[in-house]
Amino acid sequence: MSTIRNIYCVGRNYGLHAAELGNAVPESPMIFMKPSHSAFLMDGSRLELPAAHGSVHYEAEIVVRIGRRWERGVATAELLDGFALGLDLTLRDLQSELKKQQYPWLKAKGFRHSAPLTAFLPIPEGHELSGLTGTPFSLSINSEERQRGKLEEAIFGLPELIAHIGEHYGLGEGDLIYTGTPAGVGELHNQDHLALFWNDVQLGDCRLSLE
């Protein structure tokens, strides 16, 4: 896996997902971050996660990689270097406790291996990135589909996300953006087999080990 700098994540970017968790739809992109050490390549190997903090929840997402420094006016397609599919993993019970205490979410969102992802592929061809935004992606657990969506269904599209992140935090080569998850999130269990699909073609998988 090539060098990863910053991992930006977008919360509540699909309306049905926000609704299933009882959250309001944000009026502007809701951005949080994970450490680069949270990345884990889904190449069929075992994914080890902590089990001492309660339930671990999955969220399948399209991940884009930035290939050059962001500047105002640069077209979105010129900034993108590739895409992958990924999982934003959350220690949900711990996150709920942190929210009650009004503490940051890092411990619940940024733990080691909390950002598994497939190998990166070139950006699909298509007018205004339609090959990327209009193609379905999905997650199966133990051969049962749990999530399916398209990036074009997101509340905030790639141009809006990139402009917002670039303006407020900066973007450069090697930065990743987890673009949000559709409805269907849920709890993971020990020995679950997770597989991510792009237009029904498997791009990566792993076997879960909760310790």
XYZ file of N, CA, C and O in Angstrom:
844
model
N 0.859 -1.187 0.000
C 0.000 0.000 0.000
C 0.896 1.238 0.000
O 1.832 1.326 0.797
N 0.645 2.163 -0.911
C 1.456 3.371 -0.992
C 1.245 4.243 0.244
O 0.318 4.041 1.024
N 2.128 5.214 0.420
C 2.107 6.043 1.624
C 0.784 6.787 1.780
O 0.295 7.424 0.847
N 0.205 6.679 2.979
C -1.030 7.374 3.315
C -0.688 8.511 4.270
O 0.035 8.319 5.240
N -1.185 9.685 3.983
C -0.933 10.830 4.851
C -2.093 11.026 5.818
O -2.070 10.578 6.938
N -3.122 11.717 5.377
C -4.292 11.969 6.221
C -5.473 11.123 5.748
O -5.647 10.906 4.552
N -6.277 10.669 6.700
C -7.507 9.947 6.365
C -8.682 10.779 6.858
O -8.940 10.869 8.066
N -9.374 11.421 5.909
C -10.573 12.196 6.218
C -11.802 11.293 6.024
O -11.868 10.511 5.067
N -12.764 11.410 6.910
C -13.990 10.628 6.821
C -15.196 11.559 6.879
O -15.156 12.584 7.562
N -16.250 11.182 6.181
C -17.454 12.003 6.099
C -18.591 11.295 6.824
O -18.964 10.179 6.463
N -19.123 11.923 7.839
C -20.227 11.338 8.591
C -21.586 11.750 8.040
O -21.739 12.831 7.485
N -22.550 10.833 8.157
C -23.962 11.115 7.826
C -24.120 11.682 6.410
O -24.881 12.630 6.192
N -23.452 11.073 5.452
C -23.511 11.610 4.086
C -24.554 10.918 3.219
O -24.661 11.219 2.038
N -25.307 9.976 3.790
C -26.433 9.351 3.096
C -27.645 9.511 4.013
O -27.588 9.144 5.196
N -28.725 10.023 3.477
C -29.894 10.333 4.293
C -30.456 9.151 5.047
O -30.792 9.261 6.235
N -30.554 7.986 4.405
C -31.129 6.819 5.060
C -30.236 6.309 6.182
O -30.723 5.785 7.187
N -28.926 6.457 6.008
C -28.017 6.047 7.083
C -28.176 6.961 8.294
O -28.221 6.492 9.442
N -28.260 8.261 8.065
C -28.483 9.185 9.181
C -29.774 8.836 9.900
O -29.835 8.816 11.143
N -30.807 8.503 9.131
C -32.108 8.185 9.723
C -32.054 6.905 10.549
O -32.660 6.830 11.628
N -31.328 5.883 10.079
C -31.322 4.614 10.798
C -30.616 4.722 12.152
O -30.861 3.928 13.048
N -29.729 5.714 12.291
C -29.056 5.945 13.561
C -29.741 7.039 14.384
O -29.262 7.395 15.465
N -30.841 7.585 13.853
C -31.564 8.609 14.572
C -30.864 9.950 14.605
O -31.077 10.754 15.523
N -30.032 10.215 13.584
C -29.273 11.457 13.529
C -29.871 12.424 12.512
O -30.439 12.001 11.498
N -29.709 13.703 12.760
C -30.152 14.716 11.802
C -29.208 14.744 10.608
O -28.015 14.453 10.732
N -29.736 15.101 9.452
C -28.906 15.263 8.257
C -28.126 16.570 8.383
O -28.712 17.624 8.642
N -26.812 16.542 8.225
C -26.020 17.765 8.397
C -26.257 18.764 7.267
O -26.573 18.389 6.135
N -26.100 20.044 7.576
C -26.269 21.092 6.571
C -24.981 21.360 5.791
O -25.013 22.000 4.746
N -23.866 20.909 6.306
C -22.587 20.981 5.609
C -21.829 19.700 5.920
O -22.173 18.991 6.876
N -20.812 19.351 5.132
C -20.107 18.088 5.368
C -19.591 17.962 6.798
O -19.004 18.887 7.355
N -19.831 16.796 7.368
C -19.411 16.499 8.742
C -18.138 15.660 8.653
O -18.181 14.487 8.273
N -16.999 16.268 8.990
C -15.706 15.647 8.760
C -15.066 15.236 10.085
O -15.051 16.000 11.051
N -14.543 14.014 10.108
C -13.688 13.581 11.208
C -12.491 12.847 10.595
O -12.431 12.661 9.381
N -11.532 12.466 11.415
C -10.306 11.869 10.881
C -9.957 10.582 11.619
O -10.383 10.347 12.745
N -9.183 9.747 10.935
C -8.582 8.556 11.517
C -7.065 8.645 11.334
O -6.596 9.203 10.336
N -6.290 8.094 12.259
C -4.837 8.066 12.056
C -4.478 7.190 10.848
O -5.210 6.259 10.504
N -3.351 7.472 10.240
C -2.910 6.649 9.109
C -2.691 5.197 9.540
O -2.816 4.271 8.730
N -2.387 4.967 10.826
C -2.183 3.607 11.323
C -3.483 2.803 11.369
O -3.438 1.585 11.616
N -4.612 3.439 11.149
C -5.875 2.701 11.138
C -6.094 1.963 9.821
O -6.965 1.098 9.735
N -5.314 2.273 8.784
C -5.475 1.627 7.482
C -5.056 0.161 7.552
O -4.096 -0.203 8.241
N -5.785 -0.680 6.825
C -5.508 -2.115 6.787
C -5.920 -2.623 5.417
O -7.049 -2.413 4.978
N -5.007 -3.297 4.715
C -5.295 -3.779 3.370
C -6.128 -5.057 3.417
O -5.736 -6.054 4.037
N -7.281 -5.025 2.743
C -8.168 -6.185 2.682
C -7.713 -7.113 1.550
O -8.263 -7.100 0.445
N -6.730 -7.942 1.852
C -6.150 -8.838 0.852
C -6.386 -10.300 1.193
O -5.626 -11.182 0.782
N -7.440 -10.568 1.956
C -7.751 -11.931 2.355
C -7.182 -12.325 3.696
O -7.455 -13.433 4.183
N -6.401 -11.438 4.312
C -5.770 -11.773 5.588
C -6.729 -11.558 6.755
O -7.854 -11.082 6.589
N -6.251 -11.881 7.959
C -7.080 -11.774 9.160
C -7.036 -10.353 9.707
O -5.966 -9.769 9.849
N -8.198 -9.815 10.002
C -8.330 -8.465 10.543
C -8.559 -8.561 12.043
O -9.607 -9.008 12.499
N -7.567 -8.140 12.833
C -7.655 -8.221 14.282
C -8.158 -6.902 14.862
O -7.596 -5.837 14.593
N -9.221 -6.972 15.661
C -9.844 -5.782 16.242
C -10.072 -5.998 17.734
O -10.215 -7.134 18.193
N -10.134 -4.908 18.508
C -10.376 -5.050 19.952
C -11.823 -5.418 20.253
O -12.740 -4.977 19.567
N -12.001 -6.233 21.275
C -13.351 -6.649 21.671
C -13.718 -6.162 23.063
O -14.822 -6.416 23.538
N -12.816 -5.440 23.707
C -13.024 -5.077 25.110
C -13.927 -3.870 25.297
O -14.306 -3.564 26.424
N -14.285 -3.183 24.208
C -15.067 -1.949 24.334
C -16.495 -2.098 23.808
O -17.158 -1.109 23.513
N -16.983 -3.318 23.672
C -18.340 -3.505 23.204
C -18.421 -3.737 21.709
O -17.451 -4.141 21.069
N -19.584 -3.457 21.138
C -19.862 -3.821 19.750
C -19.019 -3.032 18.754
O -18.722 -1.852 18.957
N -18.643 -3.722 17.665
C -17.930 -3.119 16.544
C -18.895 -3.068 15.364
O -19.443 -4.099 14.968
N -19.110 -1.884 14.807
C -20.032 -1.724 13.688
C -19.269 -1.414 12.400
O -18.212 -0.788 12.429
N -19.830 -1.869 11.285
C -19.242 -1.668 9.956
C -19.987 -0.575 9.206
O -21.182 -0.360 9.405
N -19.257 0.106 8.310
C -19.841 1.073 7.386
C -19.032 1.010 6.099
O -17.860 1.407 6.070
N -19.620 0.516 5.021
C -18.931 0.379 3.737
C -18.961 1.701 2.975
O -19.992 2.382 2.952
N -17.837 2.055 2.347
C -17.722 3.365 1.701
C -16.825 3.314 0.463
O -15.955 2.443 0.357
N -17.034 4.266 -0.430
C -16.072 4.529 -1.486
C -14.991 5.444 -0.916
O -15.292 6.414 -0.215
N -13.736 5.103 -1.205
C -12.588 5.871 -0.733
C -11.858 6.433 -1.948
O -11.568 5.696 -2.897
N -11.584 7.724 -1.938
C -10.816 8.318 -3.031
C -9.459 8.776 -2.501
O -9.316 9.157 -1.346
N -8.454 8.703 -3.389
C -7.096 9.112 -3.036
C -6.734 10.370 -3.809
O -6.986 10.475 -5.009
N -6.147 11.320 -3.106
C -5.755 12.591 -3.697
C -4.333 12.466 -4.264
O -3.438 11.928 -3.613
N -4.142 12.974 -5.477
C -2.865 12.830 -6.153
C -2.035 14.089 -6.258
O -0.883 14.036 -6.706
N -2.589 15.229 -5.858
C -1.840 16.491 -5.917
C -2.421 17.471 -4.916
O -3.512 17.267 -4.392
N -1.695 18.529 -4.642
C -2.134 19.503 -3.657
C -3.386 20.230 -4.132
O -3.470 20.653 -5.291
N -4.340 20.379 -3.218
C -5.581 21.076 -3.543
C -5.325 22.570 -3.656
O -4.608 23.177 -2.861
N -5.936 23.163 -4.679
C -5.967 24.612 -4.849
C -7.342 24.990 -5.350
O -7.998 24.216 -6.064
N -7.805 26.174 -4.993
C -9.102 26.626 -5.484
C -9.110 26.638 -7.011
O -8.162 27.083 -7.646
N -10.198 26.140 -7.580
C -10.363 26.172 -9.026
C -9.887 24.938 -9.760
O -10.199 24.770 -10.945
N -9.130 24.048 -9.104
C -8.676 22.829 -9.759
C -9.837 21.845 -9.841
O -10.534 21.609 -8.846
N -10.068 21.279 -11.016
C -11.180 20.352 -11.212
C -11.015 19.113 -10.340
O -9.892 18.629 -10.111
N -12.140 18.586 -9.862
C -12.119 17.414 -8.994
C -11.380 16.252 -9.642
O -10.553 15.588 -9.001
N -11.654 15.984 -10.916
C -11.035 14.852 -11.608
C -9.515 14.984 -11.655
O -8.795 13.976 -11.650
N -9.003 16.200 -11.697
C -7.553 16.408 -11.749
C -6.884 16.124 -10.411
O -5.678 15.858 -10.354
N -7.644 16.183 -9.339
C -7.093 15.947 -8.008
C -7.053 14.476 -7.635
O -6.245 14.064 -6.797
N -7.910 13.669 -8.245
C -8.049 12.277 -7.833
C -7.003 11.389 -8.494
O -6.757 11.472 -9.690
N -6.426 10.506 -7.688
C -5.375 9.608 -8.146
C -5.845 8.168 -8.241
O -5.199 7.326 -8.847
N -6.963 7.838 -7.610
C -7.479 6.480 -7.622
C -8.612 6.343 -6.623
O -8.930 7.273 -5.877
N -9.244 5.170 -6.635
C -10.325 4.908 -5.689
C -10.206 3.489 -5.168
O -9.572 2.612 -5.776
N -10.809 3.254 -4.031
C -10.884 1.928 -3.426
C -12.225 1.825 -2.722
O -13.000 2.789 -2.671
N -12.504 0.677 -2.177
C -13.631 0.502 -1.272
C -13.071 0.283 0.120
O -12.000 -0.316 0.287
N -13.772 0.783 1.122
C -13.257 0.672 2.474
C -14.359 0.492 3.493
O -15.550 0.581 3.179
N -13.947 0.241 4.715
C -14.852 0.117 5.848
C -14.444 1.120 6.917
O -13.277 1.178 7.309
N -15.400 1.922 7.343
C -15.214 2.782 8.512
C -15.766 1.991 9.689
O -16.981 1.829 9.824
N -14.869 1.466 10.530
C -15.283 0.654 11.669
C -15.401 1.524 12.918
O -14.589 2.423 13.140
N -16.405 1.233 13.726
C -16.718 2.045 14.899
C -16.945 1.156 16.115
O -17.666 0.160 16.029
N -16.329 1.513 17.226
C -16.673 0.906 18.509
C -17.923 1.642 19.008
O -17.842 2.674 19.666
N -19.099 1.115 18.647
C -20.349 1.862 18.791
C -20.727 2.124 20.246
O -21.185 3.222 20.589
N -20.554 1.133 21.122
C -20.888 1.350 22.530
C -19.986 2.419 23.134
O -20.446 3.296 23.880
N -18.706 2.346 22.792
C -17.768 3.339 23.301
C -18.079 4.714 22.735
O -18.027 5.725 23.460
N -18.447 4.782 21.454
C -18.803 6.073 20.851
C -19.994 6.695 21.573
O -20.018 7.901 21.830
N -20.988 5.883 21.914
C -22.163 6.395 22.616
C -21.775 6.981 23.966
O -22.287 8.043 24.365
N -20.874 6.317 24.676
C -20.419 6.830 25.968
C -19.634 8.131 25.801
O -19.796 9.072 26.583
N -18.787 8.193 24.792
C -18.008 9.403 24.551
C -18.922 10.581 24.197
O -18.682 11.712 24.623
N -19.967 10.301 23.410
C -20.919 11.356 23.059
C -21.614 11.900 24.315
O -21.794 13.117 24.452
N -22.015 10.997 25.211
C -22.694 11.424 26.435
C -21.815 12.366 27.252
O -22.304 13.313 27.864
N -20.519 12.091 27.249
C -19.582 12.897 28.026
C -19.029 14.078 27.228
O -18.211 14.826 27.737
N -19.488 14.199 25.986
C -19.031 15.265 25.095
C -17.516 15.225 24.887
O -16.852 16.243 24.773
N -17.001 13.986 24.798
C -15.589 13.784 24.531
C -15.375 13.532 23.038
O -16.306 13.146 22.323
N -14.168 13.722 22.520
C -13.875 13.399 21.119
C -14.092 11.909 20.833
O -14.017 11.072 21.735
N -14.311 11.593 19.548
C -14.622 10.218 19.155
C -13.386 9.381 18.816
O -13.513 8.226 18.428
N -12.204 9.929 18.910
C -11.028 9.258 18.359
C -10.883 7.825 18.847
O -10.585 6.922 18.063
N -11.102 7.591 20.120
C -10.935 6.249 20.671
C -11.912 5.258 20.045
O -11.615 4.063 19.942
N -13.080 5.738 19.620
C -14.106 4.867 19.037
C -13.991 4.746 17.528
O -14.490 3.783 16.944
N -13.332 5.711 16.890
C -13.261 5.729 15.423
C -11.846 5.509 14.877
O -11.690 5.098 13.732
N -10.824 5.818 15.690
C -9.466 5.830 15.164
C -8.563 4.734 15.666
O -7.341 4.822 15.528
N -9.128 3.663 16.234
C -8.303 2.578 16.747
C -7.592 1.853 15.599
O -7.973 1.972 14.433
N -6.555 1.112 15.935
C -5.745 0.425 14.919
C -6.610 -0.530 14.094
O -7.413 -1.266 14.633
N -6.453 -0.476 12.785
C -7.173 -1.309 11.812
C -8.638 -0.903 11.671
O -9.449 -1.683 11.164
N -8.988 0.318 12.068
C -10.383 0.753 11.968
C -10.743 1.279 10.580
O -11.876 1.683 10.352
N -9.779 1.269 9.650
C -10.044 1.743 8.283
C -9.550 0.728 7.254
O -8.665 1.017 6.448
N -10.124 -0.480 7.228
C -9.735 -1.455 6.203
C -10.126 -0.946 4.816
O -11.149 -0.271 4.662
N -9.334 -1.287 3.820
C -9.682 -0.894 2.463
C -9.031 -1.821 1.456
O -8.040 -2.500 1.745
N -9.604 -1.852 0.258
C -9.083 -2.669 -0.831
C -7.901 -1.952 -1.484
O -7.594 -0.809 -1.152
N -7.256 -2.638 -2.414
C -6.233 -1.984 -3.234
C -6.892 -0.895 -4.078
O -8.082 -0.978 -4.419
N -6.116 0.126 -4.423
C -6.650 1.230 -5.218
C -6.656 0.889 -6.704
O -5.789 0.160 -7.199
N -7.659 1.430 -7.398
C -7.824 1.249 -8.832
C -7.889 2.617 -9.502
O -8.190 3.621 -8.849
N -7.636 2.684 -10.813
C -7.788 3.961 -11.517
C -9.240 4.443 -11.470
O -10.180 3.642 -11.391
N -9.418 5.749 -11.518
C -10.766 6.325 -11.539
C -11.478 5.901 -12.819
O -10.949 6.069 -13.920
N -12.685 5.308 -12.721
C -13.405 4.884 -13.927
C -13.739 6.068 -14.825
O -14.018 7.169 -14.346
N -13.701 5.832 -16.115
C -14.050 6.888 -17.063
C -15.547 7.172 -17.014
O -16.360 6.309 -16.731
N -15.884 8.415 -17.291
C -17.289 8.817 -17.309
C -17.393 10.318 -17.214
O -16.563 10.984 -16.593
N -18.412 10.867 -17.836
C -18.619 12.310 -17.823
C -18.862 12.785 -16.402
O -19.724 12.254 -15.684
N -18.101 13.790 -15.967
C -18.227 14.341 -14.619
C -18.172 13.243 -13.553
O -18.945 13.225 -12.599
N -17.240 12.306 -13.747
C -16.973 11.225 -12.800
C -18.163 10.272 -12.634
O -18.283 9.582 -11.614
N -19.022 10.178 -13.645
C -20.199 9.318 -13.537
C -19.821 7.844 -13.408
O -20.572 7.057 -12.823
N -18.660 7.465 -13.954
C -18.226 6.082 -13.812
C -17.925 5.714 -12.375
O -18.044 4.558 -11.971
N -17.535 6.714 -11.589
C -17.259 6.493 -10.169
C -18.518 6.644 -9.329
O -18.813 5.813 -8.469
N -19.269 7.703 -9.575
C -20.410 8.005 -8.714
C -21.653 7.175 -9.049
O -22.508 6.978 -8.176
N -21.747 6.677 -10.281
C -22.956 5.973 -10.682
C -22.870 4.463 -10.622
O -23.835 3.769 -10.926
N -21.739 3.924 -10.208
C -21.547 2.477 -10.135
C -21.843 1.980 -8.719
O -21.362 2.564 -7.743
N -22.623 0.913 -8.583
C -22.965 0.428 -7.238
C -21.792 -0.263 -6.557
O -20.982 -0.935 -7.190
N -21.719 -0.082 -5.244
C -20.773 -0.830 -4.423
C -21.556 -1.520 -3.315
O -22.666 -1.108 -2.964
N -20.991 -2.574 -2.764
C -21.730 -3.327 -1.758
C -20.787 -4.046 -0.807
O -19.611 -4.257 -1.105
N -21.343 -4.424 0.330
C -20.631 -5.198 1.342
C -21.424 -6.463 1.620
O -22.642 -6.414 1.819
N -20.728 -7.596 1.643
C -21.354 -8.833 2.095
C -20.625 -9.341 3.331
O -19.401 -9.168 3.459
N -21.380 -9.931 4.233
C -20.828 -10.549 5.433
C -21.302 -11.989 5.460
O -22.504 -12.253 5.433
N -20.341 -12.902 5.432
C -20.648 -14.334 5.383
C -21.561 -14.649 4.203
O -22.547 -15.382 4.329
N -21.226 -14.036 3.049
C -21.916 -14.247 1.760
C -23.318 -13.663 1.713
O -24.064 -13.912 0.755
N -23.697 -12.861 2.698
C -25.005 -12.194 2.708
C -24.806 -10.699 2.514
O -24.075 -10.068 3.279
N -25.459 -10.122 1.493
C -25.304 -8.693 1.263
C -25.942 -7.891 2.391
O -27.088 -8.117 2.758
N -25.177 -6.921 2.914
C -25.671 -6.094 4.009
C -25.845 -4.629 3.604
O -26.692 -3.937 4.167
N -25.029 -4.150 2.682
C -25.125 -2.756 2.245
C -24.945 -2.684 0.738
O -24.179 -3.451 0.149
N -25.634 -1.713 0.140
C -25.476 -1.436 -1.291
C -25.819 0.030 -1.519
O -26.787 0.536 -0.959
N -25.038 0.705 -2.329
C -25.306 2.105 -2.611
C -24.485 2.607 -3.777
O -23.680 1.875 -4.366
N -24.697 3.865 -4.116
C -23.929 4.569 -5.137
C -23.548 5.928 -4.578
O -24.325 6.545 -3.841
N -22.395 6.404 -4.963
C -21.938 7.690 -4.459
C -22.839 8.832 -4.930
O -22.958 9.848 -4.247
N -23.515 8.651 -6.055
C -24.415 9.694 -6.541
C -25.617 9.881 -5.613
O -26.318 10.888 -5.700
N -25.844 8.951 -4.708
C -26.943 9.051 -3.751
C -26.552 9.835 -2.504
O -27.408 10.118 -1.651
N -25.286 10.186 -2.380
C -24.807 10.889 -1.190
C -25.360 12.310 -1.142
O -25.688 12.918 -2.170
N -25.446 12.853 0.057
C -25.937 14.220 0.239
C -24.946 15.226 -0.335
O -25.320 16.160 -1.046
N -23.667 15.017 -0.032
C -22.600 15.893 -0.534
C -21.728 15.105 -1.505
O -21.159 14.070 -1.144
N -21.646 15.592 -2.748
C -20.863 14.919 -3.770
C -19.379 15.215 -3.642
O -18.941 16.016 -2.809
N -18.589 14.589 -4.501
C -17.138 14.753 -4.435
C -16.680 16.201 -4.566
O -15.808 16.638 -3.800
N -17.201 16.987 -5.518
C -16.740 18.380 -5.600
C -16.967 19.152 -4.311
O -16.088 19.907 -3.868
N -18.132 18.949 -3.683
C -18.427 19.647 -2.427
C -17.518 19.168 -1.292
O -17.002 19.977 -0.508
N -17.318 17.861 -1.213
C -16.473 17.322 -0.149
C -15.039 17.806 -0.279
O -14.413 18.236 0.697
N -14.509 17.736 -1.485
C -13.117 18.121 -1.702
C -12.929 19.612 -1.457
O -11.948 20.034 -0.832
N -13.866 20.426 -1.927
C -13.765 21.875 -1.703
C -13.820 22.190 -0.203
O -13.054 23.018 0.294
N -14.715 21.520 0.503
C -14.868 21.772 1.944
C -13.609 21.356 2.706
O -13.084 22.126 3.526
N -13.129 20.158 2.445
C -11.951 19.669 3.157
C -10.722 20.486 2.782
O -9.922 20.869 3.638
N -10.565 20.758 1.480
C -9.417 21.538 1.043
C -9.390 22.923 1.647
O -8.338 23.416 2.065
N -10.531 23.559 1.714
C -10.620 24.921 2.225
C -10.362 24.978 3.732
O -9.667 25.878 4.221
N -10.901 24.016 4.476
C -10.824 24.076 5.932
C -9.594 23.386 6.512
O -9.072 23.811 7.542
N -9.131 22.321 5.853
C -8.064 21.516 6.458
C -6.851 21.322 5.547
O -5.766 21.001 6.025
N -7.056 21.481 4.242
C -5.996 21.223 3.283
C -6.051 19.794 2.761
O -6.504 18.874 3.447
N -5.613 19.617 1.520
C -5.541 18.307 0.883
C -4.253 18.228 0.081
O -3.859 19.206 -0.564
N -3.625 17.063 0.105
C -2.399 16.888 -0.658
C -2.214 15.446 -1.075
O -3.023 14.563 -0.738
N -1.165 15.203 -1.818
C -0.878 13.870 -2.329
C -0.814 12.849 -1.191
O -0.161 13.069 -0.178
N -1.516 11.745 -1.376
C -1.534 10.683 -0.377
C -2.656 10.774 0.629
O -2.839 9.849 1.436
N -3.440 11.845 0.601
C -4.599 11.949 1.490
C -5.743 11.080 0.967
O -5.936 10.955 -0.246
N -6.502 10.499 1.882
C -7.662 9.682 1.535
C -8.930 10.335 2.066
O -8.911 10.998 3.108
N -10.030 10.124 1.330
C -11.342 10.574 1.795
C -12.297 9.380 1.781
O -12.562 8.807 0.718
N -12.790 8.989 2.950
C -13.887 8.023 3.072
C -15.175 8.823 2.913
O -15.466 9.699 3.729
N -15.951 8.536 1.869
C -16.992 9.455 1.417
C -18.361 9.269 2.065
O -19.293 9.987 1.730
N -18.490 8.341 2.994
C -19.773 8.134 3.662
C -20.382 6.787 3.308
O -20.009 6.146 2.329
N -21.344 6.370 4.115
C -21.902 5.022 3.977
C -23.409 5.050 3.768
O -24.109 5.890 4.352
N -23.936 4.146 2.938
C -25.392 4.028 2.792
C -26.007 3.305 3.987
O -25.300 2.880 4.910
N -27.313 3.151 3.971
C -28.015 2.472 5.062
C -27.618 0.999 5.118
O -27.113 0.427 4.157
N -27.849 0.400 6.292
C -27.606 -1.026 6.456
C -26.473 -1.359 7.399
O -26.030 -2.509 7.453
N -25.978 -0.378 8.145
C -24.865 -0.641 9.058
C -25.324 -1.556 10.183
O -26.517 -1.653 10.488
N -24.357 -2.230 10.797
C -24.703 -3.142 11.872
C -23.478 -3.674 12.581
O -22.349 -3.235 12.325
N -23.697 -4.646 13.452
C -22.640 -5.157 14.320
C -21.881 -6.296 13.657
O -22.455 -7.114 12.920
N -20.594 -6.360 13.933
C -19.743 -7.453 13.469
C -19.526 -8.462 14.593
O -19.634 -8.133 15.781
N -19.182 -9.701 14.191
C -18.944 -10.765 15.160
C -17.659 -11.500 14.808
O -17.199 -11.485 13.656
N -17.095 -12.147 15.811
C -15.858 -12.884 15.624
C -16.003 -13.921 14.499
O -17.022 -14.594 14.384
N -14.987 -13.973 13.650
C -14.898 -14.898 12.515
C -15.780 -14.506 11.333
O -15.872 -15.261 10.351
N -16.421 -13.356 11.370
C -17.164 -12.895 10.189
C -16.218 -12.756 9.004
O -15.069 -12.304 9.154
N -16.731 -13.110 7.829
C -15.988 -12.890 6.582
C -16.600 -11.694 5.868
O -17.790 -11.688 5.555
N -15.789 -10.664 5.631
C -16.254 -9.427 5.017
C -15.683 -9.312 3.606
O -14.476 -9.518 3.404
N -16.533 -8.972 2.648
C -16.096 -8.808 1.262
C -16.744 -7.567 0.665
O -17.942 -7.334 0.858
N -15.956 -6.776 -0.046
C -16.426 -5.545 -0.685
C -16.472 -5.742 -2.192
O -15.532 -6.298 -2.784
N -17.560 -5.243 -2.808
C -17.804 -5.456 -4.235
C -18.025 -4.133 -4.947
O -18.684 -3.234 -4.429
N -17.481 -4.059 -6.162
C -17.669 -2.917 -7.051
C -18.393 -3.422 -8.282
O -17.851 -4.227 -9.037
N -19.639 -2.998 -8.468
C -20.455 -3.503 -9.573
C -20.491 -5.025 -9.548
O -20.385 -5.689 -10.592
N -20.623 -5.581 -8.338
C -20.732 -7.014 -8.075
C -19.458 -7.800 -8.366
O -19.493 -9.034 -8.430
N -18.330 -7.121 -8.507
C -17.025 -7.775 -8.635
C -16.267 -7.562 -7.327
O -16.088 -6.421 -6.887
N -15.828 -8.652 -6.711
C -15.145 -8.528 -5.421
C -13.784 -7.859 -5.594
O -12.971 -8.265 -6.411
N -13.550 -6.819 -4.754
C -12.274 -6.110 -4.788
C -11.378 -6.472 -3.608
O -10.155 -6.280 -3.685
N -11.951 -6.950 -2.523
C -11.135 -7.273 -1.352
C -11.971 -7.958 -0.290
O -13.198 -7.850 -0.282
N -11.285 -8.665 0.607
C -11.989 -9.352 1.682
C -11.046 -9.582 2.844
O -9.825 -9.423 2.740
N -11.615 -9.957 3.996
C -10.833 -10.276 5.173
C -11.688 -11.092 6.121
O -12.921 -11.129 6.012
N -11.026 -11.765 7.055
C -11.711 -12.543 8.092
C -11.483 -11.850 9.425
O -10.362 -11.504 9.782
N -12.555 -11.632 10.179
C -12.494 -10.843 11.405
C -12.081 -11.677 12.603
O -12.556 -12.801 12.798
N -11.178 -11.116 13.393
C -10.780 -11.733 14.657
C -10.920 -10.692 15.761
O -10.196 -9.696 15.784
N -11.888 -10.893 16.654
C -12.113 -9.994 17.779
C -11.382 -10.529 18.996
O -11.599 -11.677 19.405
N -10.504 -9.704 19.563
C -9.682 -10.144 20.692
C -9.941 -9.302 21.924
O -10.203 -8.122 21.803
